[in-house]
């Protein structure tokens, strides 16, 4: 596995009620350097340069400008990952949003990007990204996880490492038990 | 039967530790109830009317005697001395403490059991024919492919947050005892002219408030593509299944809304994308699993078996039980015995810890340690020598699970209803009890013949009322329990959806109405017709007249 | 119509009722709600304190001067299953 990079946007703070709020931890499992991404929402103006993340609807327009150091796209749960096919070679990042952790469409989006479209750039989970979903995400091809503020770093790392064995082949490198049995 | 190797054991053990951690995080406040709820559900923990309920998976309805004893142990140690076998071939306990949950899962893991994915919006326990490996006419033991599915679906990274729950059933005989056409995916195992194994794949069946019978997605799927094709169906569902309305989130609604042709196109296109990822298990792994389902060491017996024939002659009560609860085994000299968990006036599907222990002993002594759970909420000893049947029966009589009523009017499927379930609008169990008591005379039951009554206490249809020859749905009408009757449903190979016959009844009225329906049938039936056959021949009108005058 | 607060105990799942000072397993020991908003706030606070889950208000009538639920579902919760009268609160309290 690539090195694990842990970024903290703000320090951990404990509230009086004992609830831990750990703001904006991102776990990143890639060897390439991260960019200083700027997010452009809706119809907002695009910056003059740098690294930008835009919604799917603005992707073609953004790439056509040819003025950015790096371009990323943010997929909403209902967006079709296959719509990215024409652009993938020019994309450094696909962010897949989880408005709620119960909406599992993002897992399929990641697998389509990795398995079907062979995307090798960063796939980052954003939104309600909770500790008990992380292992599934990594198996589906996510290689960056922007954790929900409620998630403790040690819990996240523990859950990522918990299962050493898996039953099925997915987008990660783990061999399913049927491939290691008797071997 | 399948036995865990070190890999299976490690995975289930890790799950126990994970759940222990999750419960600790919940109790310490690290997880909110909203965050914890899906996690506990995926470990079988519901919150019901009286306490937490724990649903334990019985993969494809097969239990070893050791496992059944462990279930008895859990009933005694952590519950109130009994368990409830369900229409999904599982068992659930009604009085569980969350704080005991991790220890219970550890006790289960010790006997190769778990509660993984017995609830939640994920792929649930795989169900199949309770007579698998014992009945004649099987293409192959369906549990082999059920186990392939069990492993593949366990902690599937892509399909653990589906729009809604997902149920897969498998059958390998022409007679369908697994209700595959009522499932999200139904698998019929077939053999082609070349002798190769393949599958007919159905999808989009389901009960609930919008009952739909599954449609054929593919007539023939070669065995080597089993999982990749299922994965393609799952991906289409995961991506396009509705998430805006919980009542429209099952795959049946997707298939219905876009049509089976479009659905098939989507699946086939997705399958072409999945195929190159080589997720299908190799033949060697299927063979490894199949080896666990090698038939036990049956003796060579040439019927008739004198002792059995003599017992049949000497003991009419035994003969009645054999006629009703015993079916032919594929091996001469053996039989398949259904243990009725429907004593007249009892709670359908309930078994006490003592009964479970006694049945486990019987399985060890007489059935190669093998016990099955049926979707009709009974148990089965699948491999009993004819010569041993009388001894088995005497023990079953002693522990009060020998009612000779398999498939009869008192062999009722009933959901837990408002006595236990937080979703229910009306009670189900008392209606089942009242009907069984009304027809307590077994001679009368035998005269009526096969009649499948299925009762649900709410529109979610856990009691399969849509598939009942007589289906009963309990609703809440202005604070009063009201029961609607539908007729003509079937969960077998001739699957059909029951039709509502008219206004509902109160709890006493529904029992009277059922009796009138049955008397009407008796009056107009032709030679050899079951209730369902007569209904299909004459339609609803004569029955409506019988009930509503 | 008078009301009381019910919930389920978080670690055990048992059906409980608010007495005014804590939670009881017996509906007859529950305190009548005098201020609906305050009762709802109390339920939320008790959830946050991780003592109970799913708190809500139920309608009751007074039987022998003590609260008892009126809706059938709540009578079952306060008593136990009607088909197993040997189990649950009806057998224990």
XYZ file of N, CA and C in Angstrom, chain A residues 56 75-85 96 102-113 116-117, chain B residues 158-164 166 230-244 248-251 254 258 262-263 265-267 269-271 273-274:
198
model
N -19.775 18.265 -12.005
C -19.765 17.570 -13.291
C -20.233 18.483 -14.426
N -18.437 14.464 -8.028
C -19.649 13.743 -8.442
C -20.676 13.745 -7.312
N -21.869 14.155 -7.653
C -22.980 14.009 -6.709
C -23.460 12.560 -6.764
N -24.221 12.105 -5.731
C -24.623 10.695 -5.708
C -25.334 10.244 -6.985
N -26.097 11.111 -7.604
C -26.873 10.700 -8.778
C -26.094 10.818 -10.083
N -24.908 11.409 -10.042
C -24.141 11.575 -11.281
C -23.635 10.226 -11.799
N -23.564 10.125 -13.124
C -23.100 8.894 -13.762
C -21.584 8.944 -13.915
N -20.908 8.042 -13.226
C -19.442 8.034 -13.290
C -18.948 7.829 -14.722
N -19.729 7.141 -15.525
C -19.285 6.875 -16.904
C -19.273 8.136 -17.755
N -19.963 9.171 -17.303
C -19.928 10.450 -18.034
C -18.529 11.057 -18.001
N -17.678 10.557 -17.107
C -16.316 11.101 -17.008
C -15.363 10.475 -18.030
N -15.820 9.453 -18.708
C -14.924 8.694 -19.592
C -14.108 9.570 -20.547
N -16.091 11.955 -4.761
C -17.409 11.333 -4.769
C -18.099 11.678 -3.458
N -25.760 6.456 4.208
C -26.649 5.358 3.819
C -26.837 5.253 2.308
N -26.399 6.270 1.582
C -26.536 6.241 0.126
C -25.281 5.627 -0.483
N -25.415 4.395 -0.968
C -24.237 3.632 -1.397
C -23.886 3.753 -2.871
N -24.461 4.704 -3.582
C -24.174 4.798 -5.019
C -22.703 5.107 -5.291
N -22.096 5.847 -4.355
C -20.706 6.244 -4.548
C -19.744 5.067 -4.639
N -20.105 3.949 -4.009
C -19.236 2.763 -4.083
C -19.185 2.241 -5.518
N -20.367 2.221 -6.159
C -20.398 1.760 -7.549
C -19.667 2.738 -8.454
N -19.818 4.025 -8.170
C -19.129 5.030 -8.984
C -17.620 4.799 -8.944
N -17.105 4.540 -7.751
C -15.659 4.327 -7.615
C -15.217 3.068 -8.355
N -16.014 2.015 -8.238
C -15.610 0.774 -8.920
C -15.650 0.931 -10.434
N -16.613 1.661 -10.911
C -16.682 1.895 -12.359
C -15.446 2.673 -12.813
N -15.082 3.678 -12.032
C -13.900 4.470 -12.398
C -12.635 3.613 -12.398
N -13.575 -0.333 -14.572
C -14.144 -0.279 -15.900
C -13.397 0.782 -16.721
N -13.229 1.966 -16.165
C -12.599 3.065 -16.903
C -11.102 3.190 -16.632
N -19.189 -3.086 -2.236
C -19.989 -2.192 -3.084
C -21.474 -2.231 -2.718
N -21.919 -3.340 -2.123
C -23.364 -3.534 -1.968
C -23.800 -3.649 -0.512
N -23.165 -2.875 0.361
C -23.558 -2.902 1.764
C -24.467 -1.729 2.128
N -24.645 -0.790 1.185
C -25.566 0.328 1.408
C -26.470 0.485 0.195
N -27.245 -0.560 -0.036
C -28.172 -0.597 -1.162
C -29.377 0.303 -0.873
N -30.205 0.547 -1.892
C -31.417 1.330 -1.624
C -32.302 0.665 -0.564
N -32.272 -0.675 -0.526
C -33.150 -1.395 0.390
C -32.594 -2.809 0.541
N -32.072 -6.873 0.325
C -31.987 -7.633 -0.908
C -31.932 -9.120 -0.598
N -24.582 -11.804 -11.310
C -25.295 -11.304 -10.124
C -24.744 -9.926 -9.752
N -23.427 -9.796 -9.852
C -22.814 -8.503 -9.509
C -23.315 -7.411 -10.450
N -23.511 -7.762 -11.716
C -24.034 -6.776 -12.675
C -25.453 -6.350 -12.294
N -26.268 -7.323 -11.900
C -27.633 -6.975 -11.457
C -27.566 -6.056 -10.243
N -26.703 -6.424 -9.306
C -26.599 -5.620 -8.085
C -26.151 -4.197 -8.397
N -25.221 -4.068 -9.338
C -24.719 -2.721 -9.653
C -25.807 -1.874 -10.314
N -26.542 -2.483 -11.210
C -27.643 -1.744 -11.839
C -28.633 -1.294 -10.762
N -28.936 -2.194 -9.850
C -29.870 -1.842 -8.774
C -29.279 -0.766 -7.860
N -28.020 -0.942 -7.487
C -27.409 0.025 -6.567
C -27.384 1.426 -7.173
N -27.181 1.490 -8.482
C -27.074 2.800 -9.129
C -28.434 3.428 -9.423
N -29.383 2.585 -9.795
C -30.648 3.150 -10.292
C -31.862 2.876 -9.419
N -31.721 2.025 -8.419
C -32.842 1.788 -7.513
C -33.216 3.085 -6.810
N -34.496 3.261 -6.552
C -34.937 4.544 -5.982
C -34.509 4.687 -4.528
N -34.042 5.856 -4.205
C -33.637 6.143 -2.839
C -34.446 7.289 -2.254
N -35.435 7.764 -3.011
C -36.222 8.904 -2.541
C -37.424 8.468 -1.722
N -40.558 2.494 -2.370
C -40.327 2.244 -3.798
C -38.869 1.891 -4.062
N -38.187 1.470 -3.024
C -36.739 1.303 -3.126
C -36.303 -0.112 -3.485
N -37.218 -1.085 -3.419
C -36.818 -2.457 -3.744
C -36.588 -2.595 -5.250
N -35.833 -3.621 -5.609
C -35.493 -3.800 -7.035
C -36.749 -4.055 -7.870
N -37.831 -0.892 -9.478
C -36.954 -0.513 -10.599
C -37.302 -1.333 -11.845
N -38.830 0.540 -15.181
C -38.126 0.665 -16.469
C -38.489 -0.480 -17.413
N -35.686 -3.301 -20.688
C -34.680 -2.267 -20.426
C -33.756 -2.709 -19.278
N -34.366 -3.313 -18.270
C -33.566 -3.775 -17.139
C -32.548 -4.810 -17.617
N -31.325 -5.194 -20.608
C -30.294 -4.491 -21.402
C -29.234 -3.871 -20.500
N -29.700 -3.211 -19.450
C -28.767 -2.568 -18.511
C -27.871 -3.612 -17.854
N -28.476 -4.717 -17.441
C -27.716 -5.761 -16.756
C -26.695 -6.379 -17.708
N -25.352 -5.081 -20.355
C -24.286 -4.114 -20.646
C -23.324 -4.010 -19.465
N -23.882 -3.971 -18.276
C -23.038 -3.876 -17.076
C -22.201 -5.145 -16.941
N -22.812 -6.263 -17.271
C -22.101 -7.545 -17.162
C -20.857 -7.543 -18.059
N -19.053 -5.139 -18.643
C -18.025 -4.366 -17.937
C -17.451 -5.151 -16.747
N -18.296 -5.947 -16.126
C -17.853 -6.683 -14.935
C -16.978 -7.878 -15.334
